[in-house]
Tab-separated table of C-alpha atoms in Angstrom:
chain	number	residue	atom	x	y	z
A	1	MET	CA	-19.878	1.677	2.508
A	2	SER	CA	-16.747	-0.193	2.874
A	3	VAL	CA	-13.263	-0.582	1.423
A	4	ALA	CA	-13.384	-0.647	-2.389
A	5	LYS	CA	-12.270	-3.837	-4.336
A	6	ARG	CA	-9.044	-3.023	-6.053
A	7	ILE	CA	-7.894	-3.468	-9.610
A	8	ILE	CA	-4.170	-3.984	-9.905
A	9	PRO	CA	-2.409	-4.022	-13.272
A	10	CYS	CA	0.743	-6.100	-13.144
A	11	LEU	CA	3.843	-5.165	-15.056
A	12	ASP	CA	6.132	-8.199	-15.633
A	13	VAL	CA	9.518	-6.398	-16.171
A	14	ASP	CA	12.534	-7.983	-17.861
A	15	LYS	CA	15.679	-5.882	-18.206
A	16	GLY	CA	13.751	-2.730	-17.751
A	17	ARG	CA	11.020	-3.596	-20.335
A	18	VAL	CA	7.349	-4.757	-19.675
A	19	VAL	CA	6.893	-8.303	-21.106
A	20	LYS	CA	4.170	-10.748	-20.878
A	21	GLY	CA	4.430	-14.471	-21.600
A	22	VAL	CA	1.792	-17.303	-21.736
A	23	ASN	CA	2.655	-19.715	-18.944
A	24	PHE	CA	6.003	-17.837	-18.758
A	25	LEU	CA	6.886	-18.695	-22.342
A	26	ASN	CA	6.518	-16.732	-25.606
A	27	ILE	CA	7.457	-13.370	-24.036
A	28	ARG	CA	6.186	-10.365	-25.867
A	29	ASP	CA	7.447	-6.858	-25.424
A	30	ALA	CA	4.735	-4.527	-24.110
A	31	GLY	CA	6.781	-1.361	-23.607
A	32	ASP	CA	8.350	1.061	-21.147
A	33	PRO	CA	7.264	0.443	-17.363
A	34	VAL	CA	7.138	4.031	-16.496
A	35	GLU	CA	4.909	5.072	-19.341
A	36	ILE	CA	2.653	2.145	-18.836
A	37	ALA	CA	2.457	2.828	-15.070
A	38	LYS	CA	1.518	6.338	-15.888
A	39	ARG	CA	-1.214	5.427	-18.189
A	40	TYR	CA	-2.730	2.935	-15.604
A	41	ASP	CA	-2.627	5.692	-13.008
A	42	THR	CA	-4.544	8.039	-15.247
A	43	GLU	CA	-7.096	5.334	-16.134
A	44	GLY	CA	-7.752	4.883	-12.374
A	45	ALA	CA	-5.768	1.729	-11.404
A	46	ASP	CA	-5.935	1.294	-7.589
A	47	GLU	CA	-2.377	0.049	-7.334
A	48	ILE	CA	0.431	-1.191	-9.540
A	49	THR	CA	2.357	-4.345	-9.055
A	50	MET	CA	5.718	-4.737	-10.820
A	51	LEU	CA	7.433	-8.053	-10.926
A	52	ASP	CA	11.180	-8.261	-11.934
A	53	ILE	CA	11.041	-11.522	-13.691
A	54	THR	CA	14.662	-11.855	-14.520
A	55	ALA	CA	15.880	-10.520	-11.044
A	56	SER	CA	19.486	-11.432	-11.623
A	57	HIS	CA	22.155	-9.407	-10.007
A	58	GLU	CA	23.169	-7.743	-13.234
A	59	THR	CA	19.777	-6.112	-13.686
A	60	ARG	CA	19.146	-5.241	-10.108
A	61	ASP	CA	20.173	-1.655	-10.455
A	62	THR	CA	17.840	-1.219	-13.446
A	63	THR	CA	14.988	-2.444	-11.289
A	64	TYR	CA	15.717	0.144	-8.515
A	65	LYS	CA	15.935	2.837	-11.131
A	66	THR	CA	12.572	1.842	-12.582
A	67	VAL	CA	10.956	1.736	-9.177
A	68	GLU	CA	12.228	5.194	-8.402
A	69	SER	CA	11.075	6.502	-11.664
A	70	ILE	CA	7.646	5.078	-11.306
A	71	ALA	CA	7.285	6.206	-7.620
A	72	SER	CA	8.308	9.681	-8.298
A	73	GLN	CA	5.503	10.135	-10.992
A	74	VAL	CA	2.741	7.837	-9.944
A	75	PHE	CA	0.881	8.583	-6.681
A	76	ILE	CA	-0.754	5.263	-5.968
A	77	PRO	CA	0.684	2.249	-4.099
A	78	LEU	CA	3.419	0.310	-5.796
A	79	THR	CA	4.324	-3.275	-4.969
A	80	VAL	CA	7.593	-4.720	-6.271
A	81	GLY	CA	8.537	-8.332	-6.366
A	82	GLY	CA	10.927	-10.746	-7.995
A	83	GLY	CA	14.348	-11.959	-6.592
A	84	VAL	CA	13.602	-10.486	-3.050
A	85	ARG	CA	15.863	-12.645	-0.826
A	86	LYS	CA	17.415	-10.443	1.850
A	87	ILE	CA	16.356	-7.807	4.308
A	88	GLU	CA	18.702	-5.548	2.418
A	89	ASP	CA	16.779	-6.100	-0.896
A	90	ILE	CA	13.487	-5.027	0.862
A	91	LYS	CA	15.259	-2.002	2.344
A	92	LYS	CA	16.474	-0.966	-0.995
A	93	LEU	CA	13.207	-1.355	-2.720
A	94	LEU	CA	11.369	0.626	-0.097
A	95	ARG	CA	14.043	3.393	-0.178
A	96	SER	CA	13.609	3.504	-3.951
A	97	GLY	CA	9.961	4.223	-3.548
A	98	ALA	CA	8.074	0.853	-3.339
A	99	ASP	CA	5.300	0.690	-0.827
A	100	LYS	CA	5.191	-3.104	-0.567
A	101	VAL	CA	7.528	-5.778	-1.337
A	102	SER	CA	6.499	-9.121	-2.663
A	103	ILE	CA	8.322	-12.284	-1.457
A	104	ASN	CA	7.954	-15.561	-3.194
A	105	THR	CA	10.467	-18.371	-3.439
A	106	SER	CA	12.617	-17.047	-0.585
A	107	ALA	CA	9.575	-17.226	1.753
A	108	VAL	CA	9.228	-20.913	1.033
A	109	GLU	CA	12.892	-21.709	1.403
A	110	ASN	CA	13.123	-19.676	4.669
A	111	PRO	CA	9.705	-18.954	6.305
A	112	GLY	CA	11.566	-17.051	8.977
A	113	PHE	CA	12.463	-14.401	6.483
A	114	VAL	CA	8.759	-13.397	6.273
A	115	GLN	CA	8.636	-12.979	10.041
A	116	GLU	CA	11.838	-11.047	10.102
A	117	ALA	CA	10.666	-8.786	7.255
A	118	ALA	CA	7.266	-8.092	8.845
A	119	ASP	CA	8.869	-7.381	12.305
A	120	LYS	CA	11.340	-4.976	10.664
A	121	PHE	CA	9.217	-3.076	8.166
A	122	GLY	CA	5.658	-3.838	9.343
A	123	SER	CA	3.118	-6.176	7.933
A	124	GLN	CA	1.572	-3.467	5.683
A	125	CYS	CA	4.540	-3.717	3.278
A	126	ILE	CA	5.059	-7.427	3.177
A	127	VAL	CA	3.117	-9.303	0.515
A	128	VAL	CA	3.675	-13.054	0.174
A	129	ALA	CA	3.295	-14.209	-3.418
A	130	VAL	CA	1.965	-17.800	-3.574
A	131	ASP	CA	2.106	-19.632	-6.873
A	132	ALA	CA	-0.359	-22.501	-6.681
A	133	LYS	CA	-0.795	-25.552	-8.813
A	134	ALA	CA	-3.616	-28.181	-8.508
A	135	LYS	CA	-2.607	-31.516	-7.148
A	136	THR	CA	-3.255	-34.203	-9.659
A	137	ASP	CA	-3.970	-36.954	-7.106
A	138	LYS	CA	-6.656	-35.190	-5.023
A	139	ASP	CA	-9.362	-32.699	-6.053
A	140	ASN	CA	-9.566	-29.233	-4.466
A	141	THR	CA	-6.090	-29.336	-3.149
A	142	TRP	CA	-3.177	-27.110	-4.358
A	143	GLU	CA	0.498	-27.189	-3.746
A	144	VAL	CA	2.875	-24.344	-3.622
A	145	VAL	CA	5.323	-24.088	-6.531
A	146	THR	CA	8.451	-22.013	-6.838
A	147	TYR	CA	10.940	-20.911	-9.456
A	148	GLY	CA	8.177	-19.666	-11.715
A	149	GLY	CA	6.338	-22.932	-11.444
A	150	ARG	CA	9.222	-25.194	-12.260
A	151	ASN	CA	9.634	-26.611	-8.774
A	152	ARG	CA	6.838	-28.445	-6.902
A	153	THR	CA	7.244	-28.142	-3.211
A	154	GLY	CA	4.571	-30.474	-1.957
A	155	ILE	CA	3.465	-27.721	0.561
A	156	ASP	CA	-0.287	-27.333	0.871
A	157	VAL	CA	-1.368	-23.887	-0.226
A	158	LEU	CA	-4.025	-23.433	2.383
A	159	GLU	CA	-1.757	-24.485	5.272
A	160	TRP	CA	0.895	-22.171	3.759
A	161	THR	CA	-1.216	-19.191	3.530
A	162	GLU	CA	-2.465	-19.678	7.188
A	163	GLN	CA	1.254	-20.027	8.268
A	164	VAL	CA	2.554	-16.861	6.468
A	165	THR	CA	-0.356	-14.910	7.805
A	166	GLU	CA	0.720	-15.805	11.317
A	167	TYR	CA	4.313	-14.813	10.450
A	168	GLY	CA	3.009	-11.465	9.669
A	169	ALA	CA	2.377	-11.152	5.956
A	170	GLY	CA	0.046	-8.259	5.237
A	171	GLU	CA	-1.397	-9.514	2.053
A	172	ILE	CA	-1.305	-12.640	-0.223
A	173	LEU	CA	-0.878	-12.380	-3.975
A	174	LEU	CA	-2.360	-15.818	-5.031
A	175	THR	CA	-1.519	-16.840	-8.535
A	176	SER	CA	-2.910	-20.064	-10.143
A	177	MET	CA	-0.104	-21.442	-12.211
A	178	ASP	CA	-2.657	-23.668	-13.946
A	179	ARG	CA	-4.519	-20.595	-15.294
A	180	ASP	CA	-1.761	-18.063	-15.589
A	181	GLY	CA	-1.693	-16.843	-19.214
A	182	THR	CA	-4.613	-19.035	-20.448
A	183	LYS	CA	-7.244	-16.316	-20.351
A	184	GLU	CA	-9.721	-18.904	-18.813
A	185	GLY	CA	-10.354	-16.868	-15.603
A	186	PHE	CA	-9.104	-17.157	-12.101
A	187	ASP	CA	-9.232	-20.520	-10.287
A	188	ASN	CA	-12.017	-19.157	-8.094
A	189	ASN	CA	-12.293	-22.350	-6.098
A	190	LEU	CA	-8.671	-21.873	-5.008
A	191	VAL	CA	-9.186	-18.197	-4.386
A	192	SER	CA	-12.359	-18.644	-2.249
A	193	LYS	CA	-10.757	-21.444	-0.176
A	194	VAL	CA	-7.648	-19.272	0.599
A	195	SER	CA	-9.590	-16.223	1.201
A	196	SER	CA	-12.076	-17.644	3.627
A	197	GLY	CA	-9.231	-19.326	5.586
A	198	ILE	CA	-7.301	-16.160	6.513
A	199	SER	CA	-7.877	-12.742	7.889
A	200	ILE	CA	-5.618	-10.735	5.440
A	201	PRO	CA	-6.518	-9.649	2.017
A	202	VAL	CA	-6.102	-11.874	-0.916
A	203	ILE	CA	-5.225	-10.604	-4.409
A	204	ALA	CA	-6.356	-13.120	-7.130
A	205	SER	CA	-4.015	-13.604	-10.021
A	206	GLY	CA	-3.562	-15.687	-13.106
A	207	GLY	CA	-5.870	-16.280	-16.029
A	208	VAL	CA	-7.805	-13.108	-16.645
A	209	GLY	CA	-9.130	-12.868	-20.307
A	210	ASN	CA	-12.111	-10.751	-19.990
A	211	LEU	CA	-13.918	-8.399	-17.677
A	212	ASP	CA	-16.396	-10.999	-16.160
A	213	HIS	CA	-13.375	-12.879	-14.938
A	214	LEU	CA	-12.528	-9.763	-12.756
A	215	ILE	CA	-16.073	-9.672	-11.419
A	216	ASP	CA	-15.995	-13.473	-10.664
A	217	GLY	CA	-12.734	-13.138	-8.758
A	218	VAL	CA	-14.531	-10.851	-6.309
A	219	LYS	CA	-17.987	-12.252	-6.385
A	220	ILE	CA	-17.118	-16.072	-6.440
A	221	GLY	CA	-13.568	-16.122	-5.249
A	222	GLY	CA	-13.999	-13.414	-2.510
A	223	ALA	CA	-10.915	-11.651	-3.496
A	224	GLU	CA	-10.218	-8.217	-2.079
A	225	ALA	CA	-8.274	-7.284	-5.205
A	226	VAL	CA	-7.832	-8.618	-8.710
A	227	LEU	CA	-4.652	-8.430	-10.633
A	228	ALA	CA	-4.294	-8.770	-14.428
A	229	ALA	CA	-1.531	-8.007	-16.936
A	230	SER	CA	-2.107	-8.739	-20.556
A	231	ILE	CA	-5.701	-7.637	-20.930
A	232	PHE	CA	-4.485	-4.122	-19.858
A	233	HIS	CA	-1.064	-3.993	-21.523
A	234	PHE	CA	-2.263	-4.600	-25.085
A	235	SER	CA	-5.360	-2.196	-24.523
A	236	GLU	CA	-7.935	-4.866	-25.054
A	237	PHE	CA	-9.612	-3.280	-22.039
A	238	SER	CA	-8.977	-0.092	-20.120
A	239	ILE	CA	-8.899	0.052	-16.236
A	240	LYS	CA	-11.852	2.378	-16.552
A	241	GLU	CA	-13.877	-0.159	-18.567
A	242	ALA	CA	-12.950	-2.860	-16.023
A	243	LYS	CA	-14.113	-0.626	-13.132
A	244	GLU	CA	-17.382	0.270	-14.856
A	245	ALA	CA	-18.115	-3.443	-15.441
A	246	MET	CA	-17.432	-4.227	-11.711
A	247	LYS	CA	-19.592	-1.366	-10.584
A	248	ALA	CA	-22.479	-2.439	-12.788
A	249	SER	CA	-22.356	-5.850	-11.224
A	250	GLY	CA	-22.709	-4.269	-7.820
A	251	ILE	CA	-19.091	-4.275	-6.624
A	252	THR	CA	-17.804	-1.204	-4.642
A	253	VAL	CA	-15.006	0.356	-6.653
A	254	ARG	CA	-13.203	3.684	-6.401
A	255	PHE	CA	-13.865	6.276	-9.220
B	1	MET	CA	10.886	30.890	0.609
B	2	THR	CA	8.676	28.734	2.523
B	3	GLN	CA	10.344	25.635	3.892
B	4	ILE	CA	8.602	22.393	4.665
B	5	ALA	CA	10.465	19.849	6.805
B	6	VAL	CA	9.607	16.163	6.423
B	7	ILE	CA	10.771	14.873	9.718
B	8	ASP	CA	13.144	11.861	9.378
B	9	TYR	CA	13.515	9.819	12.445
B	10	GLY	CA	14.156	6.676	10.511
B	11	MET	CA	10.603	5.278	10.235
B	12	GLY	CA	8.783	6.982	7.387
B	13	ASN	CA	7.706	6.762	3.823
B	14	LEU	CA	9.672	9.815	3.261
B	15	HIS	CA	10.394	9.326	-0.378
B	16	SER	CA	6.739	9.137	-1.378
B	17	VAL	CA	5.671	11.929	0.917
B	18	SER	CA	8.332	14.353	-0.395
B	19	LYS	CA	7.764	13.328	-4.024
B	20	ALA	CA	4.058	14.149	-3.573
B	21	LEU	CA	4.764	17.416	-2.039
B	22	GLU	CA	7.316	18.287	-4.834
B	23	ALA	CA	4.635	17.399	-7.321
B	24	VAL	CA	2.343	20.180	-6.068
B	25	SER	CA	4.738	22.747	-4.751
B	26	GLN	CA	5.387	25.872	-6.748
B	27	LYS	CA	7.723	27.886	-4.584
B	28	GLU	CA	8.191	25.829	-1.433
B	29	SER	CA	11.388	24.057	-0.628
B	30	ILE	CA	10.948	20.411	0.745
B	31	VAL	CA	13.543	18.992	2.895
B	32	ILE	CA	13.875	15.542	4.541
B	33	THR	CA	15.604	16.164	7.763
B	34	SER	CA	16.449	15.010	11.166
B	35	ASP	CA	18.445	18.178	11.945
B	36	GLN	CA	16.775	19.977	14.886
B	37	GLU	CA	18.077	23.388	13.665
B	38	VAL	CA	16.419	22.824	10.340
B	39	ILE	CA	13.114	21.640	11.946
B	40	LYS	CA	13.232	24.898	14.047
B	41	THR	CA	13.838	27.164	11.053
B	42	SER	CA	11.218	25.456	8.845
B	43	ASP	CA	7.721	26.968	8.399
B	44	LYS	CA	5.700	23.797	8.169
B	45	LEU	CA	6.252	20.291	9.296
B	46	VAL	CA	5.221	16.781	7.976
B	47	PHE	CA	5.382	13.972	10.408
B	48	PRO	CA	5.156	10.616	8.693
B	49	GLY	CA	5.342	7.114	10.246
B	50	VAL	CA	5.158	3.495	8.988
B	51	GLY	CA	5.442	0.165	10.782
B	52	ALA	CA	4.913	-0.624	14.415
B	53	ILE	CA	4.258	2.272	16.740
B	54	LYS	CA	6.606	1.081	19.391
B	55	ASP	CA	9.530	1.105	16.795
B	56	CYS	CA	8.499	4.558	15.713
B	57	MET	CA	8.478	5.882	19.293
B	58	GLU	CA	11.813	4.212	20.032
B	59	ALA	CA	13.385	5.439	16.819
B	60	PHE	CA	12.466	8.888	17.865
B	61	SER	CA	15.441	10.137	20.105
B	62	ASN	CA	14.698	12.196	23.227
B	63	ASP	CA	16.339	15.293	21.998
B	64	LEU	CA	14.566	15.175	18.453
B	65	LYS	CA	11.208	14.386	20.346
B	66	GLU	CA	11.605	17.379	22.453
B	67	THR	CA	12.313	19.731	19.448
B	68	VAL	CA	9.478	18.201	17.379
B	69	LEU	CA	6.932	18.522	20.281
B	70	GLU	CA	7.786	22.134	20.703
B	71	GLU	CA	7.677	22.972	17.047
B	72	VAL	CA	4.507	20.890	16.318
B	73	LYS	CA	2.763	22.984	18.861
B	74	LYS	CA	3.238	26.199	16.924
B	75	LYS	CA	3.709	25.360	13.123
B	76	PRO	CA	1.261	24.001	10.601
B	77	THR	CA	1.748	20.288	10.884
B	78	LEU	CA	0.661	17.363	8.875
B	79	ALA	CA	0.840	14.045	10.600
B	80	ILE	CA	0.492	10.819	8.528
B	81	CYS	CA	-0.554	7.196	9.510
B	82	VAL	CA	1.609	6.060	12.538
B	83	GLY	CA	2.772	9.646	12.704
B	84	MET	CA	-0.851	10.533	13.413
B	85	GLN	CA	-1.265	7.793	15.849
B	86	MET	CA	1.887	8.862	17.748
B	87	LEU	CA	0.166	12.248	18.419
B	88	LEU	CA	-2.808	10.679	20.134
B	89	GLU	CA	-2.843	9.679	23.817
B	90	SER	CA	-1.926	6.075	23.737
B	91	SER	CA	-2.056	2.890	21.594
B	92	GLU	CA	-2.798	-0.660	22.544
B	93	GLU	CA	-0.310	-1.790	19.899
B	94	ASN	CA	2.893	-3.641	21.070
B	95	GLY	CA	1.362	-4.278	24.494
B	96	GLY	CA	0.472	-0.614	25.101
B	97	VAL	CA	2.445	2.481	24.082
B	98	GLU	CA	2.139	5.967	25.360
B	99	GLY	CA	1.634	8.685	22.796
B	100	LEU	CA	2.548	12.352	22.612
B	101	GLY	CA	-1.011	13.379	23.642
B	102	LEU	CA	-1.377	16.384	21.342
B	103	LEU	CA	-4.675	15.011	20.079
B	104	ASN	CA	-7.626	13.525	21.785
B	105	GLY	CA	-8.170	9.774	21.438
B	106	LYS	CA	-6.745	6.269	21.897
B	107	VAL	CA	-5.568	3.744	19.230
B	108	CYS	CA	-7.136	0.146	19.295
B	109	LYS	CA	-6.753	-2.880	17.165
B	110	ILE	CA	-9.259	-3.269	14.339
B	111	GLN	CA	-11.445	-6.226	14.754
B	112	SER	CA	-11.259	-8.635	11.856
B	113	ASN	CA	-13.763	-11.318	10.692
B	114	LYS	CA	-14.502	-13.103	7.508
B	115	ASP	CA	-15.685	-10.012	5.630
B	116	ILE	CA	-13.502	-7.410	7.543
B	117	LYS	CA	-9.850	-7.986	6.627
B	118	VAL	CA	-7.032	-6.543	8.673
B	119	PRO	CA	-4.821	-4.791	7.777
B	120	HIS	CA	-7.554	-2.429	6.542
B	121	MET	CA	-5.693	-2.128	3.150
B	122	GLY	CA	-7.038	-0.263	0.127
B	123	TRP	CA	-9.152	2.612	-0.836
B	124	ASN	CA	-11.935	3.788	1.410
B	125	GLN	CA	-14.257	6.705	1.619
B	126	VAL	CA	-13.575	9.730	3.869
B	127	ASN	CA	-16.719	11.243	5.206
B	128	TYR	CA	-16.727	14.855	6.497
B	129	LEU	CA	-17.898	15.738	9.939
B	130	LYS	CA	-16.755	19.363	9.573
B	131	GLU	CA	-15.281	21.633	6.975
B	132	HIS	CA	-11.672	22.411	7.071
B	133	PHE	CA	-9.163	24.256	4.787
B	134	LEU	CA	-7.276	21.094	4.109
B	135	LEU	CA	-10.402	19.418	2.487
B	136	LYS	CA	-10.833	22.280	0.105
B	137	ASN	CA	-11.657	21.180	-3.536
B	138	ILE	CA	-11.902	17.491	-2.368
B	139	LYS	CA	-15.388	16.108	-2.472
B	140	ASP	CA	-16.963	14.634	0.683
B	141	SER	CA	-16.740	10.875	0.605
B	142	SER	CA	-13.705	10.791	-1.713
B	143	TYR	CA	-11.630	7.656	-1.731
B	144	PHE	CA	-8.232	7.716	0.054
B	145	TYR	CA	-5.658	4.990	0.382
B	146	PHE	CA	-5.419	3.163	3.768
B	147	VAL	CA	-2.969	0.709	5.302
B	148	HIS	CA	-3.303	0.062	8.969
B	149	SER	CA	-4.263	-2.518	11.535
B	150	TYR	CA	-4.959	-0.162	14.466
B	151	CYS	CA	-7.288	2.866	14.551
B	152	CYS	CA	-8.843	5.537	16.696
B	153	PRO	CA	-12.636	4.849	17.187
B	154	SER	CA	-13.493	8.290	18.389
B	155	SER	CA	-12.007	11.686	19.278
B	156	LYS	CA	-13.037	15.159	20.217
B	157	ASP	CA	-10.672	16.351	17.462
B	158	ALA	CA	-12.255	14.110	14.667
B	159	LEU	CA	-12.655	15.831	11.364
B	160	THR	CA	-13.611	13.014	9.149
B	161	GLU	CA	-14.676	9.325	9.679
B	162	THR	CA	-14.385	6.136	7.682
B	163	ILE	CA	-16.082	2.738	7.971
B	164	HIS	CA	-14.172	-0.545	8.109
B	165	GLY	CA	-16.576	-2.886	9.968
B	166	GLU	CA	-16.849	-0.081	12.576
B	167	LYS	CA	-16.512	3.642	12.260
B	168	PHE	CA	-13.115	5.174	12.946
B	169	VAL	CA	-11.590	8.541	12.836
B	170	SER	CA	-9.799	8.982	9.477
B	171	SER	CA	-8.554	12.562	10.139
B	172	PHE	CA	-8.159	15.021	12.943
B	173	ALA	CA	-7.838	18.672	13.054
B	174	LYS	CA	-6.893	20.848	16.064
B	175	ASP	CA	-5.533	24.312	15.769
B	176	ASN	CA	-2.299	24.113	13.667
B	177	ILE	CA	-2.262	20.204	13.559
B	178	PHE	CA	-3.930	18.180	10.773
B	179	ALA	CA	-3.490	14.490	11.046
B	180	VAL	CA	-4.612	11.680	8.736
B	181	GLN	CA	-4.876	7.909	9.120
B	182	PHE	CA	-4.676	7.466	5.341
B	183	HIS	CA	-1.875	8.026	2.911
B	184	PRO	CA	-2.545	11.161	0.812
B	185	GLU	CA	0.829	10.484	-1.046
B	186	LYS	CA	-0.683	7.230	-2.310
B	187	SER	CA	-4.182	8.616	-2.885
B	188	GLN	CA	-3.815	10.003	-6.433
B	189	SER	CA	-5.510	13.224	-7.196
B	190	ALA	CA	-7.486	13.572	-3.943
B	191	GLY	CA	-4.229	13.075	-1.996
B	192	LEU	CA	-2.289	15.504	-4.187
B	193	GLN	CA	-4.985	18.081	-3.521
B	194	LEU	CA	-4.687	17.617	0.077
B	195	TYR	CA	-0.928	18.226	0.030
B	196	LYS	CA	-1.590	21.418	-2.091
B	197	ASN	CA	-4.067	22.558	0.587
B	198	PHE	CA	-1.444	22.019	3.158
B	199	LEU	CA	1.139	24.143	1.338
B	200	ASP	CA	-1.522	26.795	0.918
B	201	TRP	CA	-2.631	26.613	4.602
B	202	SER	CA	-1.880	29.378	6.895
B	203	VAL	CA	-2.768	29.120	10.577
């Protein structure tokens, strides 16, 4: 027996409401984050990730309140990301009840921030979110993109994930921006290359459209955890169905 | 009224721990405190810990350490994660740190390889070696949530064990001390049941 593969529903939250867009466009309202988090907890989610997609200063207090409210009612791990730029942001999120904090753009702009955060709070609560886009000029290479995919950095994803592992990241949340919102499945080639190159857990994200995609992320991609948003929000599938499908394919899951 | 002190020495997931205790408490009062007088007058203690063990030990002032050591010896105590590791003899983390020595065992780094990821992060099974009141109404081999890079491979005080590559001790019981490597406050219904058992526990 070993550690169970995790299913992580993701709440993209904008001004206190759960939304889900296709390639970050066409945003649809999916409801109240606290209610949705409670439903996922009851259905057997292993963790919850909440991404504050607006993350502007005006909405920051709403985010802390939402985190506090989820954390006092849902007793599974909660990761919060979006707009985390300073040590103070991390401190506030952890105090509000987040268990882990996900750092994205600010890690790329200042890699020392990952190290500082891991030293201060411990690797276990520092997730580095990596948004990856395939390079057009060379097969099987990906570059890191920031600002929700709008900015190409030229940084190689495999080198980057090795680097942040050294800096003390505890986990990588790896999103394929080519697949995100497409429902075509994870970019398992990407997931497997990243996962086999580092010693810390990789969460596969971006592109889940059905339950087989979750299975493939673990079996083909080698992910420790799979993250999905829209298939769960609009109740196309429940977390329980997802777990049953994974179990039937021979994957160790928690019931 | 029974009072439970969640010891605040600046390094714990206190919010989650106290929320989980509140969720299962009926008559107990839960206080997060660093006040030695409050710790002395409380009936039970919860000793959490998160992050690097050296920082936790350093954050723990000498005065407070002395009081906690005295009180932990006589009151029902639940130690969690790095809090648990601090009660052992020593840890090889941060170049070697001496523990409080209330439980038997030493803390070592978990060995990683391609299949064994470190930190050991996620849900894993807790297998019983013995029975204990704190495991009441929780099935053997239930899943609990773990996040750690160091573990204790064996101990005379072992109550349960878990496998991540190698076997390690996932909980300890000795007299009035119950200590867990996992996070019951993040382990959904099994974890809440454990907290409930702790509230019901009399030594």
